[in-house]
Coordinates of C-alpha atoms in Angstrom, one line a residue:
M3 CA 19.7 22.3 -16.8
R4 CA 23.0 21.8 -14.9
L5 CA 23.8 18.5 -13.2
C6 CA 26.7 17.6 -10.8
L7 CA 27.5 13.9 -10.7
L8 CA 28.8 12.6 -7.2
V9 CA 30.4 9.4 -7.3
C10 CA 31.1 7.2 -4.3
G11 CA 34.4 5.9 -5.1
N12 CA 36.9 6.7 -8.2
S13 CA 35.5 6.5 -11.4
T14 CA 35.3 8.3 -14.9
V15 CA 32.0 10.3 -16.2
P16 CA 29.6 7.7 -17.9
E17 CA 29.3 8.5 -21.3
E18 CA 25.3 8.4 -21.4
I19 CA 25.5 11.3 -18.8
S20 CA 28.2 13.4 -20.3
R21 CA 26.5 13.3 -23.9
Y22 CA 23.3 15.0 -22.4
F23 CA 24.8 17.0 -19.8
P24 CA 28.1 18.7 -21.5
T25 CA 28.6 21.3 -18.5
L26 CA 28.5 18.4 -15.9
T27 CA 30.6 19.0 -12.7
H28 CA 32.2 15.6 -11.8
L29 CA 33.0 14.8 -8.0
S30 CA 34.4 11.6 -6.6
L31 CA 33.6 10.7 -2.9
L32 CA 36.3 8.4 -1.4
D33 CA 34.5 8.3 2.0
C34 CA 30.7 9.1 2.6
R35 CA 31.8 11.1 5.5
N36 CA 33.7 13.5 3.4
F37 CA 30.5 14.7 1.7
V38 CA 30.5 18.0 3.8
E39 CA 34.2 18.7 3.0
I40 CA 33.5 18.7 -0.8
N41 CA 32.7 22.2 -0.7
V42 CA 28.9 21.7 -1.8
D43 CA 28.4 25.6 -1.1
S44 CA 30.4 26.4 -4.2
L45 CA 28.4 24.2 -6.6
V46 CA 26.4 26.1 -9.0
D47 CA 24.6 23.1 -10.6
D48 CA 20.7 22.9 -10.3
Y49 CA 20.8 19.0 -9.2
T50 CA 23.4 16.4 -7.8
L51 CA 23.1 12.7 -9.1
F52 CA 24.5 10.2 -6.6
I53 CA 25.7 6.8 -8.1
K54 CA 28.3 4.1 -6.9
N55 CA 31.4 3.3 -8.4
G56 CA 30.8 -0.2 -10.0
D57 CA 27.2 0.2 -10.9
T58 CA 25.9 1.1 -14.0
L59 CA 23.3 3.3 -15.6
S60 CA 20.7 2.8 -18.2
P61 CA 21.9 4.3 -21.8
H62 CA 18.5 6.0 -21.6
V63 CA 19.3 7.6 -18.2
A64 CA 20.2 11.0 -19.4
Q65 CA 17.4 11.4 -21.5
Y66 CA 15.1 10.7 -18.7
L67 CA 16.7 13.0 -16.3
N68 CA 16.8 15.7 -18.6
L69 CA 13.0 15.2 -19.5
Y70 CA 11.8 15.1 -15.9
L71 CA 14.1 17.5 -14.3
S72 CA 13.3 20.1 -16.8
Q73 CA 9.8 19.7 -17.0
E74 CA 8.7 18.5 -13.4
M75 CA 11.2 20.4 -11.6
P76 CA 11.2 18.0 -8.4
D77 CA 13.2 18.4 -5.3
M78 CA 14.1 14.9 -5.5
L79 CA 14.0 11.9 -7.9
Y80 CA 14.5 8.1 -7.9
S81 CA 14.0 5.5 -10.3
D82 CA 13.2 1.9 -10.6
E83 CA 16.4 -0.4 -10.6
A84 CA 17.6 -4.2 -11.4
I85 CA 20.0 -6.2 -9.5
T86 CA 22.7 -7.8 -11.5
F87 CA 25.7 -10.3 -11.3
D88 CA 28.2 -10.9 -14.2
N89 CA 26.1 -8.6 -16.3
K90 CA 22.9 -10.7 -15.9
I91 CA 19.7 -9.1 -14.2
F92 CA 18.5 -11.4 -11.4
F93 CA 15.4 -9.4 -10.3
K94 CA 14.0 -5.7 -10.8
F95 CA 12.6 -3.6 -8.2
Y96 CA 9.6 -2.0 -9.7
K97 CA 8.6 1.1 -6.9
P98 CA 5.7 2.8 -6.0
D99 CA 5.6 6.6 -6.3
Y100 CA 6.4 8.6 -3.2
S101 CA 4.9 6.9 -0.2
P102 CA 5.6 8.8 2.9
E103 CA 5.0 5.9 5.3
L104 CA 7.2 3.4 3.1
I105 CA 10.3 5.5 2.9
L106 CA 10.3 5.7 6.9
S107 CA 9.8 1.9 6.7
M108 CA 12.7 1.1 4.6
N109 CA 14.9 3.3 1.9
Y110 CA 12.9 2.1 -1.0
F111 CA 14.2 5.3 -3.1
G112 CA 17.3 3.0 -3.7
N113 CA 20.6 3.7 -5.1
L114 CA 19.9 6.4 -8.0
L115 CA 19.1 9.5 -6.1
C116 CA 19.0 13.0 -7.6
V117 CA 18.2 16.0 -5.4
K118 CA 18.3 19.6 -5.9
T119 CA 21.7 21.0 -4.9
S120 CA 20.2 24.0 -3.0
L121 CA 18.6 21.4 -0.4
L122 CA 22.0 19.6 -0.1
K123 CA 23.6 22.7 1.0
K124 CA 21.3 22.6 4.3
I125 CA 23.2 19.3 5.4
N126 CA 26.0 20.3 7.8
K127 CA 27.0 16.7 9.1
I128 CA 27.0 13.1 7.5
D129 CA 27.5 10.1 9.8
S130 CA 27.1 7.4 7.6
T131 CA 30.1 5.2 6.7
H132 CA 28.1 2.6 4.4
Y133 CA 27.1 3.9 0.7
E134 CA 23.3 2.5 1.3
N135 CA 23.1 4.4 4.7
F136 CA 24.5 7.6 3.3
L137 CA 21.9 7.7 0.8
Y138 CA 19.2 7.1 3.3
E139 CA 20.7 9.9 5.4
I140 CA 20.9 12.3 2.4
V141 CA 17.0 11.3 2.1
L142 CA 15.7 11.9 5.4
K143 CA 17.8 15.3 6.0
T144 CA 16.2 16.8 2.6
L145 CA 12.9 15.1 2.9
P146 CA 11.4 17.7 5.4
F147 CA 12.4 20.6 2.7
C148 CA 10.7 18.5 -0.3
K149 CA 7.8 19.8 -1.8
K150 CA 7.7 17.5 -4.7
I151 CA 9.4 13.9 -5.2
T152 CA 9.5 12.4 -8.6
H153 CA 9.5 8.8 -9.2
V154 CA 10.6 7.5 -12.7
D155 CA 8.9 4.3 -13.2
E156 CA 11.7 2.8 -15.6
I157 CA 14.8 0.9 -14.8
L158 CA 17.7 3.6 -14.7
Y159 CA 20.1 1.8 -12.3
Y160 CA 21.8 -1.5 -12.3
R161 CA 23.3 -2.6 -9.0
T162 CA 25.9 -4.9 -9.0
I163 CA 26.1 -8.0 -6.4
S164 CA 29.0 -9.8 -5.9
K165 CA 27.8 -13.2 -5.6
N166 CA 26.0 -15.6 -7.8
K167 CA 22.7 -16.6 -5.4
I168 CA 20.7 -13.6 -5.0
S169 CA 17.6 -13.1 -2.9
Y170 CA 15.5 -10.0 -2.1
D171 CA 17.4 -10.1 1.1
D172 CA 20.6 -9.1 -0.6
Y173 CA 19.0 -5.7 -1.6
Y174 CA 19.8 -4.5 2.0
A175 CA 22.6 -6.7 2.9
N176 CA 25.2 -3.8 3.0
F177 CA 23.0 -1.3 5.0
D178 CA 23.8 -0.9 8.6
Q179 CA 20.4 -1.7 10.6
A180 CA 21.7 0.0 13.7
A181 CA 23.0 3.0 12.1
G182 CA 19.6 3.3 10.0
R183 CA 17.5 3.2 13.2
K184 CA 19.7 6.1 14.5
L185 CA 18.9 8.1 11.3
L186 CA 15.2 7.6 11.8
E187 CA 15.6 8.6 15.7
K188 CA 17.3 11.7 14.6
Y189 CA 14.8 12.4 11.9
C190 CA 11.8 11.9 14.3
Q191 CA 13.7 14.3 16.8
D192 CA 14.3 17.0 14.3
N193 CA 10.7 17.1 12.9
Q194 CA 9.1 16.9 16.3
I195 CA 7.5 13.6 15.7
D196 CA 6.7 11.7 19.3
A197 CA 7.6 8.2 18.3
K198 CA 9.7 5.1 18.8
V199 CA 12.0 3.9 16.1
L200 CA 11.9 -0.2 16.0
D201 CA 13.6 -2.7 13.8
G202 CA 11.2 -4.3 11.4
Q203 CA 10.7 -7.9 10.6
Y204 CA 13.4 -8.1 7.9
H205 CA 16.9 -6.6 7.7
G206 CA 16.7 -3.2 6.4
T207 CA 13.1 -2.4 7.6
Y208 CA 12.0 -0.5 10.6
R209 CA 8.6 0.5 12.3
I210 CA 7.8 3.9 13.3
K211 CA 5.6 3.8 16.5
Y212 CA 3.7 6.8 17.1
A213 CA 2.7 7.8 20.7
I214 CA -1.0 7.6 21.2
Q215 CA -2.4 11.1 22.2
H216 CA -5.1 11.6 24.7
Q217 CA -6.4 8.0 24.9
P218 CA -9.7 8.8 22.7
L219 CA -12.6 6.9 22.6
I220 CA -12.9 4.4 19.6
S221 CA -16.3 3.2 18.3
I222 CA -16.2 -0.3 16.9
I223 CA -19.1 -0.8 14.7
I224 CA -20.0 -4.5 13.9
P225 CA -22.9 -5.2 11.5
F226 CA -24.5 -8.7 11.5
K227 CA -27.4 -11.0 11.0
N228 CA -27.7 -14.5 12.8
K229 CA -24.4 -16.3 12.8
P230 CA -24.1 -16.3 16.7
D231 CA -21.1 -18.2 16.7
L232 CA -19.1 -15.9 14.4
L233 CA -20.2 -12.9 16.3
K234 CA -19.4 -14.4 19.7
A235 CA -15.7 -15.5 18.6
C236 CA -15.4 -11.7 17.1
I237 CA -16.5 -9.9 20.2
N238 CA -14.9 -12.3 22.7
S239 CA -11.6 -11.8 20.8
I240 CA -11.8 -7.9 21.3
L241 CA -12.7 -8.2 25.0
K242 CA -10.2 -10.6 26.2
K243 CA -6.9 -9.9 23.8
S244 CA -7.3 -6.1 23.4
T245 CA -4.8 -4.1 25.4
Y246 CA -6.5 -0.8 24.5
K247 CA -9.4 -0.3 26.8
N248 CA -11.1 3.0 25.9
F249 CA -13.8 1.6 23.2
E250 CA -17.2 0.9 22.6
I251 CA -18.7 -1.9 20.4
I252 CA -21.9 -1.1 18.5
G253 CA -23.4 -4.1 17.2
I254 CA -25.8 -3.5 14.3
D255 CA -28.6 -6.2 14.2
N256 CA -29.9 -6.4 10.5
G257 CA -32.8 -8.9 11.1
S258 CA -31.5 -11.5 13.2
T259 CA -34.3 -14.3 13.6
E260 CA -32.5 -16.8 15.7
Q261 CA -32.7 -17.2 19.5
D262 CA -29.1 -17.8 20.2
V263 CA -28.4 -14.4 18.8
F264 CA -30.9 -12.8 21.1
D265 CA -29.6 -14.5 24.2
L266 CA -26.0 -13.7 23.1
I267 CA -26.8 -9.8 22.9
K268 CA -28.4 -9.9 26.2
N269 CA -25.6 -11.8 27.8
F270 CA -22.9 -9.5 26.3
E271 CA -24.7 -6.2 27.4
A272 CA -24.9 -7.6 30.8
I273 CA -21.2 -8.4 31.2
D274 CA -19.8 -5.2 29.7
S275 CA -21.2 -1.5 29.7
R276 CA -19.0 -0.7 26.6
L277 CA -21.2 -3.3 24.4
R278 CA -24.4 -1.8 22.9
F279 CA -26.6 -3.6 20.4
H280 CA -29.3 -1.8 18.1
S281 CA -31.8 -3.5 15.7
V282 CA -31.9 -1.7 12.3
D283 CA -34.7 -3.5 10.2
V284 CA -33.9 -2.6 6.6
P285 CA -33.1 -4.6 3.6
F286 CA -29.2 -5.3 3.5
N287 CA -27.3 -2.4 2.8
Y288 CA -23.7 -2.4 3.9
S289 CA -23.2 1.3 3.4
L290 CA -26.5 2.3 5.1
L291 CA -25.9 0.2 8.1
N292 CA -22.6 1.8 8.9
N293 CA -24.0 5.2 8.3
I294 CA -26.9 4.7 10.6
A295 CA -24.3 3.5 13.2
V296 CA -22.0 6.4 13.1
N297 CA -24.8 9.1 12.8
Q298 CA -27.2 7.7 15.4
F299 CA -25.1 5.6 17.9
A300 CA -21.3 6.2 17.7
K301 CA -19.7 8.6 20.5
G302 CA -16.1 7.9 19.7
D303 CA -13.7 10.2 18.1
H304 CA -12.6 7.6 15.7
L305 CA -14.4 4.9 13.9
L306 CA -13.4 1.0 13.6
F307 CA -15.4 -0.7 11.0
L308 CA -15.2 -4.4 11.8
N309 CA -16.8 -7.5 10.0
N310 CA -18.3 -9.9 12.3
D311 CA -16.4 -12.9 10.8
T312 CA -13.1 -11.6 12.0
E313 CA -11.1 -12.4 15.1
V314 CA -8.2 -10.4 16.9
I315 CA -4.6 -12.2 16.9
E316 CA -2.4 -9.0 17.9
P317 CA -3.6 -7.7 21.1
T318 CA -2.0 -4.2 20.3
W319 CA -4.2 -4.0 17.0
I320 CA -6.3 -1.1 18.0
E321 CA -3.3 1.0 19.2
A322 CA -1.4 0.1 15.9
M323 CA -4.3 1.4 13.9
L324 CA -4.9 4.6 16.1
E325 CA -1.3 5.7 16.1
H326 CA -1.9 6.6 12.4
S327 CA -5.6 7.5 12.4
Q328 CA -4.6 10.4 15.0
R329 CA -2.5 12.0 12.5
A330 CA -3.9 15.0 10.4
D331 CA -2.6 14.0 7.0
V332 CA -4.0 10.4 7.3
G333 CA -7.3 9.3 6.1
L334 CA -8.3 5.3 6.4
V335 CA -6.0 2.8 8.4
G336 CA -6.3 -0.7 7.3
A337 CA -5.0 -3.9 9.0
K338 CA -3.4 -7.2 8.2
L339 CA -6.0 -9.8 7.8
L340 CA -5.1 -13.7 7.7
Y341 CA -7.1 -16.7 6.6
P342 CA -7.4 -19.5 9.1
D343 CA -4.4 -21.3 7.5
D344 CA -2.2 -18.0 8.2
S345 CA -1.9 -16.9 4.6
I346 CA -2.6 -13.3 3.9
Q347 CA -6.4 -12.1 2.9
H348 CA -5.4 -8.6 2.9
C349 CA -2.4 -6.2 3.3
G350 CA -3.7 -3.5 1.1
V351 CA -5.6 -3.0 -2.3
I352 CA -4.2 -2.8 -5.7
L353 CA -6.1 -0.3 -8.2
G354 CA -6.1 -0.9 -11.9
Q355 CA -8.2 -0.8 -15.0
R356 CA -11.6 -2.2 -13.8
R357 CA -10.4 -3.8 -10.8
A358 CA -9.5 -3.7 -7.3
V359 CA -7.5 -6.5 -5.7
H360 CA -6.1 -7.6 -2.6
A361 CA -2.2 -7.4 -2.6
H362 CA -0.4 -10.6 -1.9
R363 CA -3.7 -12.5 -1.3
Q364 CA -2.9 -16.0 -0.5
L365 CA 0.8 -15.6 0.5
P366 CA 1.9 -17.4 3.5
N367 CA 2.5 -14.7 6.3
N368 CA 5.7 -16.1 7.1
Q369 CA 6.9 -15.4 3.5
S370 CA 8.6 -11.9 2.7
G371 CA 6.5 -11.2 -0.4
Y372 CA 7.8 -8.6 -2.8
F373 CA 10.6 -6.5 -1.3
Y374 CA 8.8 -7.2 2.1
F375 CA 5.8 -5.2 1.3
P376 CA 3.3 -7.2 3.3
H377 CA 5.4 -6.8 6.3
V378 CA 6.2 -3.0 6.4
I379 CA 3.9 0.1 7.1
R380 CA 3.0 1.6 3.7
N381 CA 0.4 3.8 1.7
Y382 CA -2.3 2.4 -0.4
H383 CA -5.1 4.1 -2.0
V384 CA -7.5 1.4 -0.6
V385 CA -7.8 -0.7 2.4
T386 CA -10.5 -3.1 3.1
F387 CA -13.5 -2.2 5.2
A388 CA -13.4 -5.7 6.9
C389 CA -11.1 -3.8 9.5
A390 CA -10.6 -0.1 9.0
M391 CA -10.3 3.0 11.1
I392 CA -11.0 6.9 10.3
K393 CA -11.6 9.8 12.3
T394 CA -15.2 10.4 13.1
A395 CA -14.8 14.1 11.9
L396 CA -13.5 13.1 8.5
F397 CA -15.9 10.2 7.9
K398 CA -18.8 12.9 8.3
K399 CA -17.0 15.4 6.3
I400 CA -16.9 13.2 3.2
G401 CA -20.6 12.1 3.7
G402 CA -19.9 8.4 4.8
L403 CA -20.2 5.5 2.7
D404 CA -22.2 5.7 -0.6
E405 CA -25.6 4.2 -0.2
H406 CA -25.8 3.3 -3.6
L407 CA -23.2 0.7 -3.2
K408 CA -25.1 -1.7 -0.9
I409 CA -22.8 -4.7 -0.8
A410 CA -19.5 -4.4 -2.8
F411 CA -16.8 -1.5 -3.4
N412 CA -18.3 0.6 -0.9
D413 CA -14.6 0.5 0.9
V414 CA -13.0 1.2 -2.3
D415 CA -15.2 4.0 -3.1
I416 CA -14.6 5.8 0.3
C417 CA -10.9 5.1 0.5
A418 CA -10.6 6.6 -3.2
R419 CA -12.6 9.6 -2.1
V420 CA -10.6 10.2 0.8
S421 CA -7.2 9.9 -1.2
A422 CA -8.5 12.1 -3.7
L423 CA -9.0 15.0 -1.2
G424 CA -5.1 14.4 -0.3
Y425 CA -5.2 12.4 2.7
Y426 CA -2.9 9.3 2.7
N427 CA -4.6 5.9 3.6
V428 CA -1.9 3.5 5.5
Y429 CA -1.8 0.0 5.7
T430 CA 0.1 -1.5 9.0
P431 CA 1.0 -4.9 9.3
Y432 CA 1.1 -4.6 13.2
A433 CA -2.9 -4.8 13.6
I434 CA -3.6 -8.4 12.7
L435 CA -6.6 -10.2 12.7
Y436 CA -8.0 -13.5 11.2
H437 CA -10.9 -12.9 8.5
Y438 CA -13.1 -15.6 7.7
E439 CA -14.0 -14.0 4.3
S440 CA -17.6 -13.4 3.3
K441 CA -18.7 -16.2 5.6
S442 CA -21.5 -14.0 6.8
R443 CA -22.9 -12.8 3.6
G444 CA -21.6 -15.7 1.2
M445 CA -19.3 -15.2 -2.0
D446 CA -20.4 -12.9 -5.0
D447 CA -21.0 -16.4 -6.9
T448 CA -24.6 -16.2 -7.9
Q449 CA -25.7 -14.6 -11.2
E450 CA -27.8 -11.7 -9.2
K451 CA -24.6 -11.1 -7.0
I452 CA -22.2 -11.0 -9.9
I453 CA -24.4 -8.4 -11.8
L454 CA -24.7 -6.1 -8.6
A455 CA -21.0 -6.5 -7.9
N456 CA -20.2 -5.4 -11.5
W457 CA -22.8 -2.4 -11.3
E458 CA -21.3 -1.1 -7.8
Q459 CA -17.8 -1.4 -9.3
G460 CA -18.7 0.8 -12.2
I461 CA -20.2 3.4 -9.6
A462 CA -16.9 3.3 -7.5
M463 CA -14.7 3.9 -10.8
K464 CA -16.9 6.7 -12.0
N465 CA -16.6 8.5 -8.6
T466 CA -12.7 8.6 -8.9
P467 CA -11.8 7.3 -12.4
S468 CA -8.2 8.6 -12.2
L469 CA -7.3 6.4 -9.3
F470 CA -8.5 3.4 -11.5
L471 CA -6.2 4.6 -14.6
R472 CA -3.0 4.6 -12.6
D473 CA -2.5 3.6 -9.0
S474 CA 0.5 5.6 -7.8
F475 CA 1.4 3.1 -5.0
Y476 CA 1.8 0.4 -7.6
N477 CA 3.9 0.4 -10.8
K478 CA 2.9 -0.1 -14.4
H479 CA 5.4 -2.8 -15.0
L480 CA 3.7 -5.1 -12.6
T481 CA 0.8 -7.4 -13.5
Q482 CA -2.3 -5.6 -13.9
Y483 CA -4.5 -8.8 -13.6
D484 CA -3.1 -10.5 -10.2
D485 CA -2.2 -9.7 -7.0
D486 CA 1.5 -11.1 -6.4
F487 CA 3.6 -8.1 -7.8
S488 CA 5.0 -10.5 -10.8
E489 CA 6.3 -8.5 -13.8
G490 CA 3.6 -7.8 -16.2
F491 CA 2.9 -9.2 -20.0
K492 CA 3.0 -13.2 -19.2
E493 CA 0.9 -12.6 -16.1
D494 CA -1.2 -10.2 -17.7
I495 CA -1.9 -12.8 -20.6
R496 CA -2.8 -15.3 -18.0
G497 CA -4.9 -13.0 -16.4
L498 CA -6.9 -12.2 -19.5
L499 CA -7.5 -15.7 -20.6
L500 CA -8.9 -16.3 -17.1
I501 CA -11.3 -13.5 -17.3
L502 CA -12.2 -14.6 -20.9
F503 CA -12.9 -18.0 -19.4
F504 CA -15.1 -16.7 -16.6
R505 CA -17.3 -14.5 -18.7
I506 CA -17.8 -17.3 -21.1
K507 CA -18.8 -19.6 -18.3
R508 CA -21.0 -16.9 -16.9
R509 CA -22.8 -16.3 -20.2
I510 CA -23.3 -20.0 -20.4
Q511 CA -24.8 -20.1 -17.1
E512 CA -27.2 -17.5 -18.1
L513 CA -28.2 -18.4 -21.7
G514 CA -27.1 -22.3 -22.0
F515 CA -24.3 -23.9 -23.7
R516 CA -26.3 -24.4 -27.2
K517 CA -27.4 -20.8 -27.1
V518 CA -24.1 -19.5 -26.6
C519 CA -22.6 -21.7 -29.5
T520 CA -25.4 -20.4 -31.8
L521 CA -24.7 -16.7 -31.1
T522 CA -21.2 -17.1 -31.4
F523 CA -21.3 -18.8 -34.8
K524 CA -24.0 -16.3 -36.0
R525 CA -21.4 -13.4 -35.0
L526 CA -18.6 -15.0 -36.8
R527 CA -20.7 -15.4 -40.1
E528 CA -21.8 -11.7 -39.7
R529 CA -18.0 -10.6 -39.4
K530 CA -17.0 -13.1 -42.4
N531 CA -19.8 -11.6 -44.6
A532 CA -18.8 -7.8 -43.6
A533 CA -15.2 -8.3 -44.3

């Protein structure tokens, strides 16, 4: 494997590189715009590795490069990295695997970039003057030709910052926002993407806003039982705030008994022909109710599943979801859901061993979160069905929701099945609603509900086991038992202790304290005798 090391600025070849690549080609790039002048066509190396003078590499970088490049033969490779000052690590950026939405929202590939030299030869002009923009330009101009992008989930690169007080904002401090926007506009133009490029909420982030094609009919499906105040607030927020008008609302009444509900239904149907209500008299089964709504009543090209305990905040919420749902390679689209105190209830779901948790749950919406992830469009394997959109044809193609999953994990299961078929599920922070979580059905806090939830979780894991073993849109170094993207180990120990505590508590509730103590001491004696 032949490697070309391209350094921005004068430097010598790091020993950890030359040791593993004795035939290394070393080039210094004094100005990013001089990239096309270094005669890339003359290079015979398989890959070109970009680094910046002054930054440092892991002692193991060449081992990992040699391993991944020779075995996986990717078109592009990037790694996790750390931000340092005075040889001290201030924070680490543990990244997801390739996320097509996230790379167009921010250059999370970062500062260690390795690209097939043959792809670099397709670049005939570089416009960037800043090194960070230069790398993003390399990524965007070679991305259309990449069939395989590899992420090394180890810290191979140490980026040096020249000040003591460091925050996430400093990661993109040297990034030219306006120049980055022009790069994305050129990317959309070159790839025939009908979209506008807007600045994101934070420096270094963007929004690719796709044009809505053909104004398709959206079927909004809302199951409910009683709770007229919730239903009224939900539907009124849709009717009064939504700027997209080509929708129908299908209310699925699952056994309401309150007269106020019947009066509300009659009033809604009288004031707007887009509203239709149907009574489905079966024992509560969330999956069955929605499947019936789709197969018997929905007329739309896209389905929008919505809980009755939600309220619209952002008027363009439907457009924000539809712009992605209409794309051929997208499966499900999820929204940003907030608690009434404006903290985050949902901005994507993290999968792991025997778990599915909401990312950044209870983080105040005005805080940036882990590298701005709650506030940029990105991919997750799972988004919640409290507010989710999918093409009607795709929903029917995969057989709808699994009706064995009556209450919980039905959204996890269908998202995982869609993802396993090769579709990308998308989270967008530009569709924003309040969600009064589980106010309709209640929380899973009784013994019966806990047992049922555990059983349904087992079914979802059985259907797509590989996604629960490793969530490629997360990172193995981050906590496996919490939702805040903190680094693992300490948080995992805390999580394990909490799980143990709740299991003991549940056992005491089931059997009583004295019985649990008797069984525990009995097992300890048996183990002592066996030893």
